[in-house]
Tab-separated table of C-alpha atoms in Angstrom:
chain	number	residue	atom	x	y	z
A	8	MET	CA	227.964	98.047	189.663
A	9	HIS	CA	226.363	100.879	187.748
A	10	TYR	CA	227.160	102.468	184.406
A	11	GLY	CA	228.185	105.600	186.303
A	12	ASP	CA	231.011	103.649	187.935
A	13	PHE	CA	232.938	103.492	184.634
A	14	ALA	CA	234.797	105.947	182.437
A	15	VAL	CA	236.456	105.551	179.068
A	16	LEU	CA	239.369	107.845	178.335
A	17	TYR	CA	240.673	108.419	174.840
A	18	ARG	CA	243.450	110.520	173.413
A	19	THR	CA	242.032	112.084	170.264
A	20	ASN	CA	238.539	113.097	169.272
A	21	ALA	CA	238.780	110.890	166.196
A	22	GLN	CA	238.711	107.846	168.484
A	23	SER	CA	235.331	108.758	169.937
A	24	ASN	CA	233.354	107.439	166.955
A	25	ALA	CA	234.499	103.836	167.357
A	26	ILE	CA	233.851	103.981	171.093
A	27	GLU	CA	230.423	105.580	170.612
A	28	GLN	CA	229.418	102.995	168.004
A	29	THR	CA	230.384	100.142	170.319
A	30	LEU	CA	228.454	101.621	173.239
A	31	VAL	CA	225.373	102.211	171.083
A	32	LYS	CA	225.497	98.642	169.712
A	33	GLY	CA	225.714	97.304	173.256
A	34	GLY	CA	222.861	99.490	174.471
A	35	VAL	CA	225.140	101.178	176.991
A	36	PRO	CA	224.118	104.738	177.894
A	37	TYR	CA	226.987	107.205	177.760
A	38	LYS	CA	227.850	110.862	178.140
A	39	ILE	CA	230.780	112.645	176.558
A	40	ILE	CA	232.501	115.145	178.817
A	41	GLY	CA	234.956	117.684	177.474
A	42	GLY	CA	234.171	116.992	173.839
A	43	MET	CA	231.296	116.496	171.478
A	44	ARG	CA	229.613	113.510	169.964
A	45	PHE	CA	231.083	112.424	166.669
A	46	TYR	CA	228.031	113.262	164.554
A	47	GLU	CA	227.692	116.707	166.148
A	48	ARG	CA	231.022	117.851	164.699
A	49	LYS	CA	230.784	120.438	161.936
A	50	GLU	CA	232.921	118.578	159.419
A	51	ILE	CA	230.905	115.384	159.886
A	52	LYS	CA	227.603	117.239	159.513
A	53	ASP	CA	228.948	118.909	156.374
A	54	ILE	CA	230.120	115.687	154.721
A	55	LEU	CA	226.856	113.967	155.630
A	56	ALA	CA	224.987	116.907	154.071
A	57	TYR	CA	226.971	116.348	150.868
A	58	MET	CA	226.097	112.640	151.010
A	59	TYR	CA	222.394	113.370	151.439
A	60	LEU	CA	222.433	115.966	148.644
A	61	VAL	CA	224.182	113.594	146.251
A	62	HIS	CA	221.387	111.101	146.890
A	63	ASN	CA	218.565	113.660	146.840
A	64	THR	CA	219.069	117.031	145.140
A	65	ASN	CA	215.654	118.135	146.425
A	66	ASP	CA	217.088	118.387	149.958
A	67	ASP	CA	217.160	122.191	150.181
A	68	LEU	CA	218.104	122.236	153.870
A	69	ARG	CA	221.302	120.261	153.359
A	70	LEU	CA	222.131	122.112	150.144
A	71	THR	CA	222.003	125.450	151.943
A	72	ARG	CA	224.296	124.026	154.635
A	73	ILE	CA	227.088	123.145	152.212
A	74	ILE	CA	226.644	125.318	149.119
A	75	ASN	CA	229.297	127.636	150.551
A	76	GLU	CA	231.340	125.052	152.480
A	77	PRO	CA	234.173	125.358	151.740
A	78	LYS	CA	233.839	128.999	150.782
A	79	ARG	CA	232.644	129.555	147.213
A	80	LYS	CA	231.591	133.196	147.504
A	81	ILE	CA	227.915	132.275	147.400
A	82	GLY	CA	226.427	134.620	149.952
A	83	GLN	CA	223.219	134.914	151.910
A	84	ALA	CA	221.614	137.227	149.332
A	85	THR	CA	222.162	134.608	146.615
A	86	LEU	CA	220.757	131.882	148.873
A	87	ASP	CA	217.694	134.013	149.613
A	88	THR	CA	217.176	134.605	145.881
A	89	LEU	CA	217.575	130.880	145.161
A	90	ARG	CA	214.964	130.026	147.811
A	91	THR	CA	212.535	132.641	146.538
A	92	LEU	CA	212.884	131.491	142.935
A	93	ALA	CA	212.551	127.847	143.994
A	94	ALA	CA	209.284	128.630	145.792
A	95	GLN	CA	207.958	130.687	142.863
A	96	ASN	CA	208.810	127.951	140.356
A	97	SER	CA	207.856	124.925	142.480
A	98	ALA	CA	211.403	123.650	142.099
A	99	SER	CA	214.267	122.691	144.358
A	100	VAL	CA	217.032	125.141	145.187
A	101	PHE	CA	219.431	122.825	143.324
A	102	ASP	CA	217.272	122.980	140.174
A	103	ILE	CA	217.252	126.778	140.294
A	104	ALA	CA	221.022	126.892	140.927
A	105	LYS	CA	221.547	124.560	137.977
A	106	ALA	CA	219.453	126.840	135.737
A	107	SER	CA	220.835	130.057	137.243
A	108	ASP	CA	221.755	131.450	133.820
A	109	SER	CA	218.006	131.632	133.107
A	110	PHE	CA	217.377	134.027	135.981
A	111	PRO	CA	218.637	137.629	135.686
A	112	GLU	CA	218.517	137.940	139.491
A	113	LEU	CA	221.334	135.360	139.692
A	114	ALA	CA	223.523	136.775	136.909
A	115	ARG	CA	226.373	137.740	139.244
A	116	SER	CA	226.478	134.265	140.804
A	117	THR	CA	225.914	132.102	137.742
A	118	ALA	CA	229.537	130.943	137.370
A	119	ARG	CA	229.876	130.003	141.057
A	120	LEU	CA	226.497	128.237	141.074
A	121	ALA	CA	227.420	126.348	137.895
A	122	GLU	CA	230.684	125.224	139.508
A	123	PHE	CA	228.781	123.957	142.557
A	124	THR	CA	226.085	122.118	140.570
A	125	GLU	CA	228.756	120.552	138.337
A	126	LEU	CA	230.508	119.289	141.485
A	127	ILE	CA	227.276	117.715	142.740
A	128	ASP	CA	226.435	116.266	139.306
A	129	GLY	CA	229.923	114.756	139.122
A	130	LEU	CA	229.461	113.153	142.536
A	131	ILE	CA	226.026	111.883	141.536
A	132	SER	CA	227.564	110.209	138.490
A	133	VAL	CA	229.899	108.106	140.670
A	134	LYS	CA	227.750	107.548	143.777
A	135	ASP	CA	226.425	104.161	142.702
A	136	SER	CA	229.820	102.826	141.655
A	137	LEU	CA	231.645	103.645	144.907
A	138	PRO	CA	231.251	102.182	148.381
A	139	PRO	CA	230.148	104.848	150.903
A	140	SER	CA	233.651	105.187	152.370
A	141	GLU	CA	235.115	105.958	148.940
A	142	LEU	CA	232.285	108.365	148.133
A	143	ILE	CA	233.019	110.232	151.378
A	144	LYS	CA	236.693	110.391	150.425
A	145	ASP	CA	235.765	111.617	146.920
A	146	ILE	CA	233.433	114.274	148.331
A	147	SER	CA	235.994	115.500	150.850
A	148	VAL	CA	238.634	115.876	148.131
A	149	ARG	CA	236.547	117.112	145.164
A	150	SER	CA	234.619	119.634	147.232
A	151	GLY	CA	237.858	121.173	148.462
A	152	TYR	CA	237.048	120.366	152.091
A	153	ILE	CA	240.337	118.550	152.761
A	154	ALA	CA	242.328	121.291	150.971
A	155	MET	CA	240.570	123.916	153.098
A	156	LEU	CA	241.517	122.093	156.300
A	157	GLU	CA	245.081	121.477	155.119
A	158	ALA	CA	245.440	125.186	154.319
A	159	GLU	CA	244.503	126.032	157.921
A	160	ASN	CA	247.616	124.094	159.006
A	161	THR	CA	246.532	123.839	162.641
A	162	GLU	CA	246.298	120.973	165.086
A	163	GLU	CA	242.498	121.368	165.126
A	164	ALA	CA	242.377	121.127	161.318
A	165	ARG	CA	244.494	117.962	161.413
A	166	ASP	CA	242.087	116.502	163.996
A	167	ARG	CA	239.174	117.366	161.721
A	168	ILE	CA	240.876	115.607	158.795
A	169	ASN	CA	241.430	112.590	161.064
A	170	ASN	CA	237.699	112.578	161.774
A	171	PHE	CA	237.172	111.833	158.081
A	172	ASN	CA	239.941	109.273	157.942
A	173	CYS	CA	239.144	107.404	161.160
A	174	GLY	CA	235.516	108.204	161.744
A	175	CYS	CA	233.845	107.826	158.409
A	176	TYR	CA	236.073	105.190	156.893
A	177	CYS	CA	236.501	102.950	159.947
A	178	ARG	CA	232.764	103.028	160.596
A	179	ARG	CA	232.199	101.530	157.169
A	180	GLY	CA	234.932	98.952	157.683
A	181	SER	CA	237.149	100.317	154.927
A	182	ILE	CA	240.373	100.617	156.889
């Protein structure tokens, strides 16, 4: 028998993570057909970007991924200005966002940037006291990500919420 002689069928995308983890642990090569790998899903990449940023505010790449996810009206022009100022001041984008009231170029975005940096600072303050599964839950709620998906009120949005509930939490053994 060969690996190609077998198939695993599952009903919802949220189930793929547990299956993928088991196959990886067992060293079994696999291919997903008609779907995408768990960690390639947008909502999972976004929550992981939050997790990385909470543990390292110097991670400009991940910050730029989620600074406007869910939408916070922080546009590309503001991001470009943040990057430019960060480079000019040998600082991280987060540091510049946090001190945005000191830069006239960011005057129009100061309130939104302050709201974002306060969110991240609040998550940083609890990161060491929560297990990863609870931190993920806290991030998904505090950031507004779950509310954004609930507001969509679609089957796809419900599946994406289930990816948080089944994927992230089950993987950590919390459920």
